[in-house]
mmCIF file with all atom_site columns, C-alpha atoms in Angstrom:
data_model
loop_
_atom_site.group_PDB
_atom_site.id
_atom_site.type_symbol
_atom_site.label_atom_id
_atom_site.label_alt_id
_atom_site.label_comp_id
_atom_site.label_asym_id
_atom_site.label_entity_id
_atom_site.label_seq_id
_atom_site.pdbx_PDB_ins_code
_atom_site.Cartn_x
_atom_site.Cartn_y
_atom_site.Cartn_z
_atom_site.occupancy
_atom_site.B_iso_or_equiv
_atom_site.pdbx_formal_charge
_atom_site.auth_seq_id
_atom_site.auth_comp_id
_atom_site.auth_asym_id
_atom_site.auth_atom_id
_atom_site.pdbx_PDB_model_num
ATOM 1   C CA . MET A 1 1   ? -5.030  16.622 -12.349 1.00 76.00 ? 1   MET A CA 1
ATOM 2   C CA . ALA A 1 2   ? -4.777  18.057 -15.830 1.00 77.00 ? 2   ALA A CA 1
ATOM 3   C CA . MET A 1 3   ? -5.784  14.786 -17.492 1.00 81.00 ? 3   MET A CA 1
ATOM 4   C CA . LEU A 1 4   ? -8.822  14.399 -15.240 1.00 83.00 ? 4   LEU A CA 1
ATOM 5   C CA . ALA A 1 5   ? -9.846  18.034 -15.763 1.00 79.00 ? 5   ALA A CA 1
ATOM 6   C CA . THR A 1 6   ? -9.484  17.675 -19.532 1.00 81.00 ? 6   THR A CA 1
ATOM 7   C CA . ALA A 1 7   ? -11.464 14.436 -19.576 1.00 81.00 ? 7   ALA A CA 1
ATOM 8   C CA . ASN A 1 8   ? -14.149 16.188 -17.545 1.00 77.00 ? 8   ASN A CA 1
ATOM 9   C CA . GLY A 1 9   ? -14.265 19.056 -20.016 1.00 75.00 ? 9   GLY A CA 1
ATOM 10  C CA . ALA A 1 10  ? -15.019 16.608 -22.800 1.00 77.00 ? 10  ALA A CA 1
ATOM 11  C CA . MET A 1 11  ? -17.485 14.639 -20.671 1.00 81.00 ? 11  MET A CA 1
ATOM 12  C CA . THR A 1 12  ? -19.303 17.806 -19.572 1.00 79.00 ? 12  THR A CA 1
ATOM 13  C CA . PHE A 1 13  ? -19.729 18.855 -23.188 1.00 76.00 ? 13  PHE A CA 1
ATOM 14  C CA . TYR A 1 14  ? -21.671 15.648 -23.877 1.00 82.00 ? 14  TYR A CA 1
ATOM 15  C CA . LEU A 1 15  ? -23.281 15.411 -20.444 1.00 84.00 ? 15  LEU A CA 1
ATOM 16  C CA . SER A 1 16  ? -24.994 18.756 -21.039 1.00 82.00 ? 16  SER A CA 1
ATOM 17  C CA . VAL A 1 17  ? -26.985 17.095 -23.844 1.00 83.00 ? 17  VAL A CA 1
ATOM 18  C CA . VAL A 1 18  ? -28.110 14.389 -21.414 1.00 88.00 ? 18  VAL A CA 1
ATOM 19  C CA . ASN A 1 19  ? -28.941 17.075 -18.854 1.00 85.00 ? 19  ASN A CA 1
ATOM 20  C CA . LYS A 1 20  ? -31.062 19.043 -21.312 1.00 85.00 ? 20  LYS A CA 1
ATOM 21  C CA . THR A 1 21  ? -32.865 15.854 -22.374 1.00 90.00 ? 21  THR A CA 1
ATOM 22  C CA . LEU A 1 22  ? -33.597 14.984 -18.754 1.00 90.00 ? 22  LEU A CA 1
ATOM 23  C CA . ASN A 1 23  ? -34.866 18.516 -18.223 1.00 85.00 ? 23  ASN A CA 1
ATOM 24  C CA . SER A 1 24  ? -37.302 18.184 -21.106 1.00 86.00 ? 24  SER A CA 1
ATOM 25  C CA . LEU A 1 25  ? -38.505 14.793 -19.837 1.00 90.00 ? 25  LEU A CA 1
ATOM 26  C CA . GLY A 1 26  ? -38.715 15.443 -16.107 1.00 84.00 ? 26  GLY A CA 1
ATOM 27  C CA . GLY A 1 27  ? -37.773 19.009 -15.320 1.00 82.00 ? 27  GLY A CA 1
ATOM 28  C CA . PRO A 1 28  ? -35.504 20.042 -12.458 1.00 85.00 ? 28  PRO A CA 1
ATOM 29  C CA . ILE A 1 29  ? -35.910 16.830 -10.487 1.00 89.00 ? 29  ILE A CA 1
ATOM 30  C CA . ALA A 1 30  ? -34.808 14.640 -13.415 1.00 90.00 ? 30  ALA A CA 1
ATOM 31  C CA . THR A 1 31  ? -31.763 16.800 -14.146 1.00 87.00 ? 31  THR A CA 1
ATOM 32  C CA . SER A 1 32  ? -30.831 16.659 -10.487 1.00 90.00 ? 32  SER A CA 1
ATOM 33  C CA . THR A 1 33  ? -30.160 12.920 -10.746 1.00 91.00 ? 33  THR A CA 1
ATOM 34  C CA . ILE A 1 34  ? -26.869 13.322 -12.649 1.00 92.00 ? 34  ILE A CA 1
ATOM 35  C CA . VAL A 1 35  ? -25.351 16.297 -10.822 1.00 92.00 ? 35  VAL A CA 1
ATOM 36  C CA . GLY A 1 36  ? -22.766 14.100 -9.103  1.00 93.00 ? 36  GLY A CA 1
ATOM 37  C CA . LEU A 1 37  ? -21.148 13.222 -12.425 1.00 92.00 ? 37  LEU A CA 1
ATOM 38  C CA . TYR A 1 38  ? -20.082 16.837 -12.972 1.00 90.00 ? 38  TYR A CA 1
ATOM 39  C CA . MET A 1 39  ? -17.949 16.794 -9.801  1.00 93.00 ? 39  MET A CA 1
ATOM 40  C CA . VAL A 1 40  ? -16.134 13.439 -10.043 1.00 93.00 ? 40  VAL A CA 1
ATOM 41  C CA . TYR A 1 41  ? -12.912 14.644 -11.659 1.00 92.00 ? 41  TYR A CA 1
ATOM 42  C CA . GLY A 1 42  ? -11.803 16.923 -8.827  1.00 93.00 ? 42  GLY A CA 1
ATOM 43  C CA . LEU A 1 43  ? -12.696 14.498 -6.070  1.00 95.00 ? 43  LEU A CA 1
ATOM 44  C CA . LEU A 1 44  ? -10.947 11.695 -7.940  1.00 94.00 ? 44  LEU A CA 1
ATOM 45  C CA . ALA A 1 45  ? -7.796  13.806 -8.217  1.00 93.00 ? 45  ALA A CA 1
ATOM 46  C CA . TYR A 1 46  ? -8.019  14.518 -4.485  1.00 94.00 ? 46  TYR A CA 1
ATOM 47  C CA . TYR A 1 47  ? -8.488  10.818 -3.703  1.00 94.00 ? 47  TYR A CA 1
ATOM 48  C CA . ILE A 1 48  ? -5.414  9.913  -5.761  1.00 92.00 ? 48  ILE A CA 1
ATOM 49  C CA . ILE A 1 49  ? -3.058  12.754 -4.731  1.00 91.00 ? 49  ILE A CA 1
ATOM 50  C CA . ARG A 1 50  ? -4.296  13.450 -1.165  1.00 92.00 ? 50  ARG A CA 1
ATOM 51  C CA . LYS A 1 51  ? -2.699  16.848 -0.723  1.00 92.00 ? 51  LYS A CA 1
ATOM 52  C CA . PRO A 1 52  ? -4.298  20.150 0.303   1.00 95.00 ? 52  PRO A CA 1
ATOM 53  C CA . GLY A 1 53  ? -5.011  22.342 -2.685  1.00 94.00 ? 53  GLY A CA 1
ATOM 54  C CA . THR A 1 54  ? -5.642  19.473 -5.085  1.00 93.00 ? 54  THR A CA 1
ATOM 55  C CA . ALA A 1 55  ? -9.315  20.413 -5.468  1.00 92.00 ? 55  ALA A CA 1
ATOM 56  C CA . VAL A 1 56  ? -8.445  24.058 -6.076  1.00 92.00 ? 56  VAL A CA 1
ATOM 57  C CA . ILE A 1 57  ? -6.049  23.267 -8.900  1.00 93.00 ? 57  ILE A CA 1
ATOM 58  C CA . THR A 1 58  ? -8.123  20.503 -10.475 1.00 92.00 ? 58  THR A CA 1
ATOM 59  C CA . TYR A 1 59  ? -11.469 22.291 -10.407 1.00 92.00 ? 59  TYR A CA 1
ATOM 60  C CA . ALA A 1 60  ? -9.874  25.539 -11.614 1.00 92.00 ? 60  ALA A CA 1
ATOM 61  C CA . PHE A 1 61  ? -8.233  23.760 -14.521 1.00 91.00 ? 61  PHE A CA 1
ATOM 62  C CA . GLY A 1 62  ? -11.502 21.943 -15.248 1.00 89.00 ? 62  GLY A CA 1
ATOM 63  C CA . ALA A 1 63  ? -13.389 25.239 -15.436 1.00 89.00 ? 63  ALA A CA 1
ATOM 64  C CA . LEU A 1 64  ? -10.744 26.593 -17.799 1.00 88.00 ? 64  LEU A CA 1
ATOM 65  C CA . VAL A 1 65  ? -11.001 23.538 -20.061 1.00 85.00 ? 65  VAL A CA 1
ATOM 66  C CA . GLN A 1 66  ? -14.807 23.738 -20.043 1.00 81.00 ? 66  GLN A CA 1
ATOM 67  C CA . SER A 1 67  ? -14.598 27.403 -20.962 1.00 81.00 ? 67  SER A CA 1
ATOM 68  C CA . PHE A 1 68  ? -12.358 26.686 -23.947 1.00 82.00 ? 68  PHE A CA 1
ATOM 69  C CA . MET A 1 69  ? -14.437 23.725 -25.125 1.00 77.00 ? 69  MET A CA 1
ATOM 70  C CA . GLY A 1 70  ? -17.656 25.600 -24.684 1.00 72.00 ? 70  GLY A CA 1
ATOM 71  C CA . THR A 1 71  ? -20.305 24.990 -22.098 1.00 72.00 ? 71  THR A CA 1
ATOM 72  C CA . ALA A 1 72  ? -24.036 24.984 -22.665 1.00 69.00 ? 72  ALA A CA 1
ATOM 73  C CA . TYR A 1 73  ? -24.517 26.965 -19.460 1.00 75.00 ? 73  TYR A CA 1
ATOM 74  C CA . GLY A 1 74  ? -21.998 29.741 -20.006 1.00 76.00 ? 74  GLY A CA 1
ATOM 75  C CA . PHE A 1 75  ? -18.473 30.606 -18.946 1.00 82.00 ? 75  PHE A CA 1
ATOM 76  C CA . MET A 1 76  ? -19.509 32.050 -15.585 1.00 89.00 ? 76  MET A CA 1
ATOM 77  C CA . SER A 1 77  ? -21.381 28.882 -14.621 1.00 87.00 ? 77  SER A CA 1
ATOM 78  C CA . ALA A 1 78  ? -18.209 26.822 -15.110 1.00 87.00 ? 78  ALA A CA 1
ATOM 79  C CA . ILE A 1 79  ? -16.203 29.247 -12.963 1.00 92.00 ? 79  ILE A CA 1
ATOM 80  C CA . ALA A 1 80  ? -18.857 29.542 -10.244 1.00 94.00 ? 80  ALA A CA 1
ATOM 81  C CA . ALA A 1 81  ? -19.393 25.784 -10.049 1.00 92.00 ? 81  ALA A CA 1
ATOM 82  C CA . ALA A 1 82  ? -15.650 25.151 -9.809  1.00 93.00 ? 82  ALA A CA 1
ATOM 83  C CA . LEU A 1 83  ? -15.312 27.702 -7.014  1.00 95.00 ? 83  LEU A CA 1
ATOM 84  C CA . CYS A 1 84  ? -18.170 26.105 -5.069  1.00 96.00 ? 84  CYS A CA 1
ATOM 85  C CA . TYR A 1 85  ? -16.811 22.588 -5.523  1.00 95.00 ? 85  TYR A CA 1
ATOM 86  C CA . MET A 1 86  ? -13.264 23.504 -4.541  1.00 95.00 ? 86  MET A CA 1
ATOM 87  C CA . ILE A 1 87  ? -14.365 25.356 -1.413  1.00 96.00 ? 87  ILE A CA 1
ATOM 88  C CA . ALA A 1 88  ? -16.514 22.464 -0.214  1.00 97.00 ? 88  ALA A CA 1
ATOM 89  C CA . ALA A 1 89  ? -13.996 19.718 -1.037  1.00 96.00 ? 89  ALA A CA 1
ATOM 90  C CA . GLU A 1 90  ? -11.071 21.541 0.560   1.00 96.00 ? 90  GLU A CA 1
ATOM 91  C CA . LEU A 1 91  ? -13.156 22.280 3.652   1.00 97.00 ? 91  LEU A CA 1
ATOM 92  C CA . VAL A 1 92  ? -14.301 18.661 4.085   1.00 97.00 ? 92  VAL A CA 1
ATOM 93  C CA . PHE A 1 93  ? -10.793 17.250 3.810   1.00 96.00 ? 93  PHE A CA 1
ATOM 94  C CA . ALA A 1 94  ? -9.354  19.977 6.036   1.00 96.00 ? 94  ALA A CA 1
ATOM 95  C CA . LEU A 1 95  ? -11.931 19.029 8.683   1.00 96.00 ? 95  LEU A CA 1
ATOM 96  C CA . LEU A 1 96  ? -10.876 15.395 8.233   1.00 95.00 ? 96  LEU A CA 1
ATOM 97  C CA . ARG A 1 97  ? -7.232  16.557 8.552   1.00 92.00 ? 97  ARG A CA 1
ATOM 98  C CA . HIS A 1 98  ? -6.429  14.955 5.196   1.00 90.00 ? 98  HIS A CA 1
ATOM 99  C CA . LYS A 1 99  ? -6.359  11.542 6.895   1.00 90.00 ? 99  LYS A CA 1
ATOM 100 C CA . ALA A 1 100 ? -9.711  9.961  6.016   1.00 91.00 ? 100 ALA A CA 1
ATOM 101 C CA . TRP A 1 101 ? -9.932  8.606  2.481   1.00 92.00 ? 101 TRP A CA 1
ATOM 102 C CA . ASN A 1 102 ? -12.479 5.861  2.952   1.00 94.00 ? 102 ASN A CA 1
ATOM 103 C CA . VAL A 1 103 ? -15.783 5.563  1.138   1.00 96.00 ? 103 VAL A CA 1
ATOM 104 C CA . GLY A 1 104 ? -17.580 7.494  3.899   1.00 96.00 ? 104 GLY A CA 1
ATOM 105 C CA . ALA A 1 105 ? -15.244 10.476 3.568   1.00 96.00 ? 105 ALA A CA 1
ATOM 106 C CA . LEU A 1 106 ? -15.621 10.518 -0.213  1.00 97.00 ? 106 LEU A CA 1
ATOM 107 C CA . MET A 1 107 ? -19.406 10.240 -0.001  1.00 97.00 ? 107 MET A CA 1
ATOM 108 C CA . LEU A 1 108 ? -19.433 13.077 2.560   1.00 97.00 ? 108 LEU A CA 1
ATOM 109 C CA . ALA A 1 109 ? -17.353 15.247 0.234   1.00 97.00 ? 109 ALA A CA 1
ATOM 110 C CA . GLY A 1 110 ? -19.539 14.363 -2.753  1.00 97.00 ? 110 GLY A CA 1
ATOM 111 C CA . GLY A 1 111 ? -22.666 15.384 -0.887  1.00 97.00 ? 111 GLY A CA 1
ATOM 112 C CA . ALA A 1 112 ? -21.083 18.471 0.653   1.00 97.00 ? 112 ALA A CA 1
ATOM 113 C CA . MET A 1 113 ? -20.113 19.896 -2.735  1.00 97.00 ? 113 MET A CA 1
ATOM 114 C CA . VAL A 1 114 ? -23.759 20.215 -3.775  1.00 97.00 ? 114 VAL A CA 1
ATOM 115 C CA . PRO A 1 115 ? -25.463 22.811 -1.494  1.00 96.00 ? 115 PRO A CA 1
ATOM 116 C CA . LEU A 1 116 ? -23.238 25.843 -2.124  1.00 95.00 ? 116 LEU A CA 1
ATOM 117 C CA . TRP A 1 117 ? -23.394 25.390 -5.902  1.00 94.00 ? 117 TRP A CA 1
ATOM 118 C CA . PHE A 1 118 ? -27.147 24.775 -5.676  1.00 94.00 ? 118 PHE A CA 1
ATOM 119 C CA . ILE A 1 119 ? -27.650 28.145 -3.970  1.00 93.00 ? 119 ILE A CA 1
ATOM 120 C CA . VAL A 1 120 ? -25.446 29.954 -6.490  1.00 94.00 ? 120 VAL A CA 1
ATOM 121 C CA . ALA A 1 121 ? -27.107 28.172 -9.433  1.00 90.00 ? 121 ALA A CA 1
ATOM 122 C CA . ALA A 1 122 ? -30.576 28.912 -8.043  1.00 90.00 ? 122 ALA A CA 1
ATOM 123 C CA . TYR A 1 123 ? -29.933 32.614 -8.510  1.00 90.00 ? 123 TYR A CA 1
ATOM 124 C CA . MET A 1 124 ? -27.803 32.276 -11.638 1.00 89.00 ? 124 MET A CA 1
ATOM 125 C CA . PHE A 1 125 ? -30.335 30.159 -13.545 1.00 85.00 ? 125 PHE A CA 1
ATOM 126 C CA . GLY A 1 126 ? -33.602 31.262 -11.932 1.00 86.00 ? 126 GLY A CA 1
ATOM 127 C CA . TYR A 1 127 ? -34.328 28.097 -9.946  1.00 84.00 ? 127 TYR A CA 1
ATOM 128 C CA . THR A 1 128 ? -35.975 30.317 -7.348  1.00 85.00 ? 128 THR A CA 1
ATOM 129 C CA . SER A 1 129 ? -39.069 30.381 -9.569  1.00 88.00 ? 129 SER A CA 1
ATOM 130 C CA . TRP A 1 130 ? -39.566 26.635 -9.027  1.00 86.00 ? 130 TRP A CA 1
ATOM 131 C CA . GLY A 1 131 ? -41.260 27.012 -5.658  1.00 89.00 ? 131 GLY A CA 1
ATOM 132 C CA . TRP A 1 132 ? -39.886 25.822 -2.346  1.00 92.00 ? 132 TRP A CA 1
ATOM 133 C CA . GLN A 1 133 ? -41.212 22.239 -2.629  1.00 93.00 ? 133 GLN A CA 1
ATOM 134 C CA . VAL A 1 134 ? -39.491 21.631 -5.971  1.00 92.00 ? 134 VAL A CA 1
ATOM 135 C CA . LEU A 1 135 ? -36.342 23.369 -4.716  1.00 93.00 ? 135 LEU A CA 1
ATOM 136 C CA . ALA A 1 136 ? -36.261 21.159 -1.620  1.00 94.00 ? 136 ALA A CA 1
ATOM 137 C CA . ILE A 1 137 ? -36.783 17.946 -3.594  1.00 95.00 ? 137 ILE A CA 1
ATOM 138 C CA . ALA A 1 138 ? -34.210 18.990 -6.201  1.00 94.00 ? 138 ALA A CA 1
ATOM 139 C CA . LEU A 1 139 ? -31.656 19.753 -3.473  1.00 96.00 ? 139 LEU A CA 1
ATOM 140 C CA . VAL A 1 140 ? -32.203 16.380 -1.786  1.00 97.00 ? 140 VAL A CA 1
ATOM 141 C CA . VAL A 1 141 ? -31.935 14.529 -5.109  1.00 96.00 ? 141 VAL A CA 1
ATOM 142 C CA . ARG A 1 142 ? -28.769 16.475 -5.965  1.00 96.00 ? 142 ARG A CA 1
ATOM 143 C CA . VAL A 1 143 ? -27.164 15.692 -2.621  1.00 97.00 ? 143 VAL A CA 1
ATOM 144 C CA . ILE A 1 144 ? -27.966 12.001 -3.102  1.00 97.00 ? 144 ILE A CA 1
ATOM 145 C CA . SER A 1 145 ? -26.488 12.219 -6.600  1.00 97.00 ? 145 SER A CA 1
ATOM 146 C CA . GLY A 1 146 ? -23.391 13.883 -5.145  1.00 97.00 ? 146 GLY A CA 1
ATOM 147 C CA . VAL A 1 147 ? -23.039 11.165 -2.527  1.00 97.00 ? 147 VAL A CA 1
ATOM 148 C CA . LEU A 1 148 ? -23.502 8.301  -4.994  1.00 97.00 ? 148 LEU A CA 1
ATOM 149 C CA . LEU A 1 149 ? -22.385 9.536  -8.418  1.00 95.00 ? 149 LEU A CA 1
ATOM 150 C CA . CYS A 1 150 ? -19.514 11.609 -7.095  1.00 96.00 ? 150 CYS A CA 1
ATOM 151 C CA . GLY A 1 151 ? -18.443 10.109 -3.766  1.00 96.00 ? 151 GLY A CA 1
ATOM 152 C CA . LEU A 1 152 ? -19.112 6.409  -4.304  1.00 97.00 ? 152 LEU A CA 1
ATOM 153 C CA . LEU A 1 153 ? -18.135 6.488  -7.977  1.00 96.00 ? 153 LEU A CA 1
ATOM 154 C CA . THR A 1 154 ? -14.881 8.271  -7.095  1.00 95.00 ? 154 THR A CA 1
ATOM 155 C CA . LYS A 1 155 ? -13.978 5.497  -4.652  1.00 96.00 ? 155 LYS A CA 1
ATOM 156 C CA . TRP A 1 156 ? -14.767 2.832  -7.234  1.00 96.00 ? 156 TRP A CA 1
ATOM 157 C CA . LEU A 1 157 ? -12.886 4.593  -10.067 1.00 93.00 ? 157 LEU A CA 1
ATOM 158 C CA . GLY A 1 158 ? -9.880  5.410  -7.902  1.00 92.00 ? 158 GLY A CA 1
ATOM 159 C CA . ASP A 1 159 ? -9.544  1.866  -6.635  1.00 92.00 ? 159 ASP A CA 1
ATOM 160 C CA . ALA A 1 160 ? -10.033 0.460  -10.150 1.00 91.00 ? 160 ALA A CA 1
ATOM 161 C CA . LEU A 1 161 ? -7.272  2.725  -11.461 1.00 91.00 ? 161 LEU A CA 1
ATOM 162 C CA . GLY A 1 162 ? -5.088  1.686  -8.534  1.00 90.00 ? 162 GLY A CA 1
ATOM 163 C CA . ARG A 1 163 ? -5.513  -1.997 -9.330  1.00 88.00 ? 163 ARG A CA 1
ATOM 164 C CA . THR A 1 164 ? -4.096  -1.352 -12.815 1.00 90.00 ? 164 THR A CA 1
ATOM 165 C CA . GLY A 1 165 ? -0.839  -0.096 -11.300 1.00 87.00 ? 165 GLY A CA 1
ATOM 166 C CA . LEU A 1 166 ? -1.232  3.419  -12.728 1.00 86.00 ? 166 LEU A CA 1
ATOM 167 C CA . LEU A 1 167 ? -1.254  5.052  -9.291  1.00 84.00 ? 167 LEU A CA 1
ATOM 168 C CA . ARG A 1 168 ? 2.004   3.589  -7.921  1.00 83.00 ? 168 ARG A CA 1
ATOM 169 C CA . ARG A 1 169 ? 3.643   7.025  -7.768  1.00 84.00 ? 169 ARG A CA 1
ATOM 170 C CA . TYR A 1 170 ? 0.782   8.725  -5.921  1.00 79.00 ? 170 TYR A CA 1
ATOM 171 C CA . ALA A 1 171 ? -0.327  8.911  -2.302  1.00 78.00 ? 171 ALA A CA 1
ATOM 172 C CA . TRP A 1 172 ? -3.198  6.521  -3.080  1.00 80.00 ? 172 TRP A CA 1
ATOM 173 C CA . SER A 1 173 ? -0.729  3.622  -3.425  1.00 76.00 ? 173 SER A CA 1
ATOM 174 C CA . ARG A 1 174 ? 0.837   4.279  -0.029  1.00 77.00 ? 174 ARG A CA 1
ATOM 175 C CA . ASP A 1 175 ? -2.488  4.325  1.801   1.00 72.00 ? 175 ASP A CA 1
ATOM 176 C CA . GLU A 1 176 ? -4.699  1.782  0.013   1.00 65.00 ? 176 GLU A CA 1
ATOM 177 C CA . ARG A 1 177 ? -4.476  -1.974 0.143   1.00 54.00 ? 177 ARG A CA 1
ATOM 178 C CA . VAL A 1 178 ? -6.522  -3.225 -2.768  1.00 46.00 ? 178 VAL A CA 1
#
């Protein structure tokens, strides 16, 4: 969890440059395309460990690392995003009784982590001035990004790590046959 959160802190530092570039090229819709990448680390930890509370610990540690490394969007945005992601991820897997770890469950979790943070960010960063059409399109694009760049990518990364033998000591290795 700590390694994934630390790697995310470094990735987020550089991803914010990409995000700002996308914003200058295509505004809120363009930046919405990469939202899923910000959430991968916590979902990947959950996919590997498969225990309740994994998202809480991983996202909290990730927010702490981002805060120490510096974030282009401010300390409170890192904390608020982490809280939104952990709530949604824990809720999805609780509803699935911590038994479904297939690609559908991960894509559901990836998409479900977007709306709460989108609402919080809309007020935190002034997205409400975009107009309802842009807000609606941005939300849809962000959910799709969450499904694909968080959920699907998490499945691919987790299984790729598993094939290397690095996950032998984790719940992933007991449940997956890759």
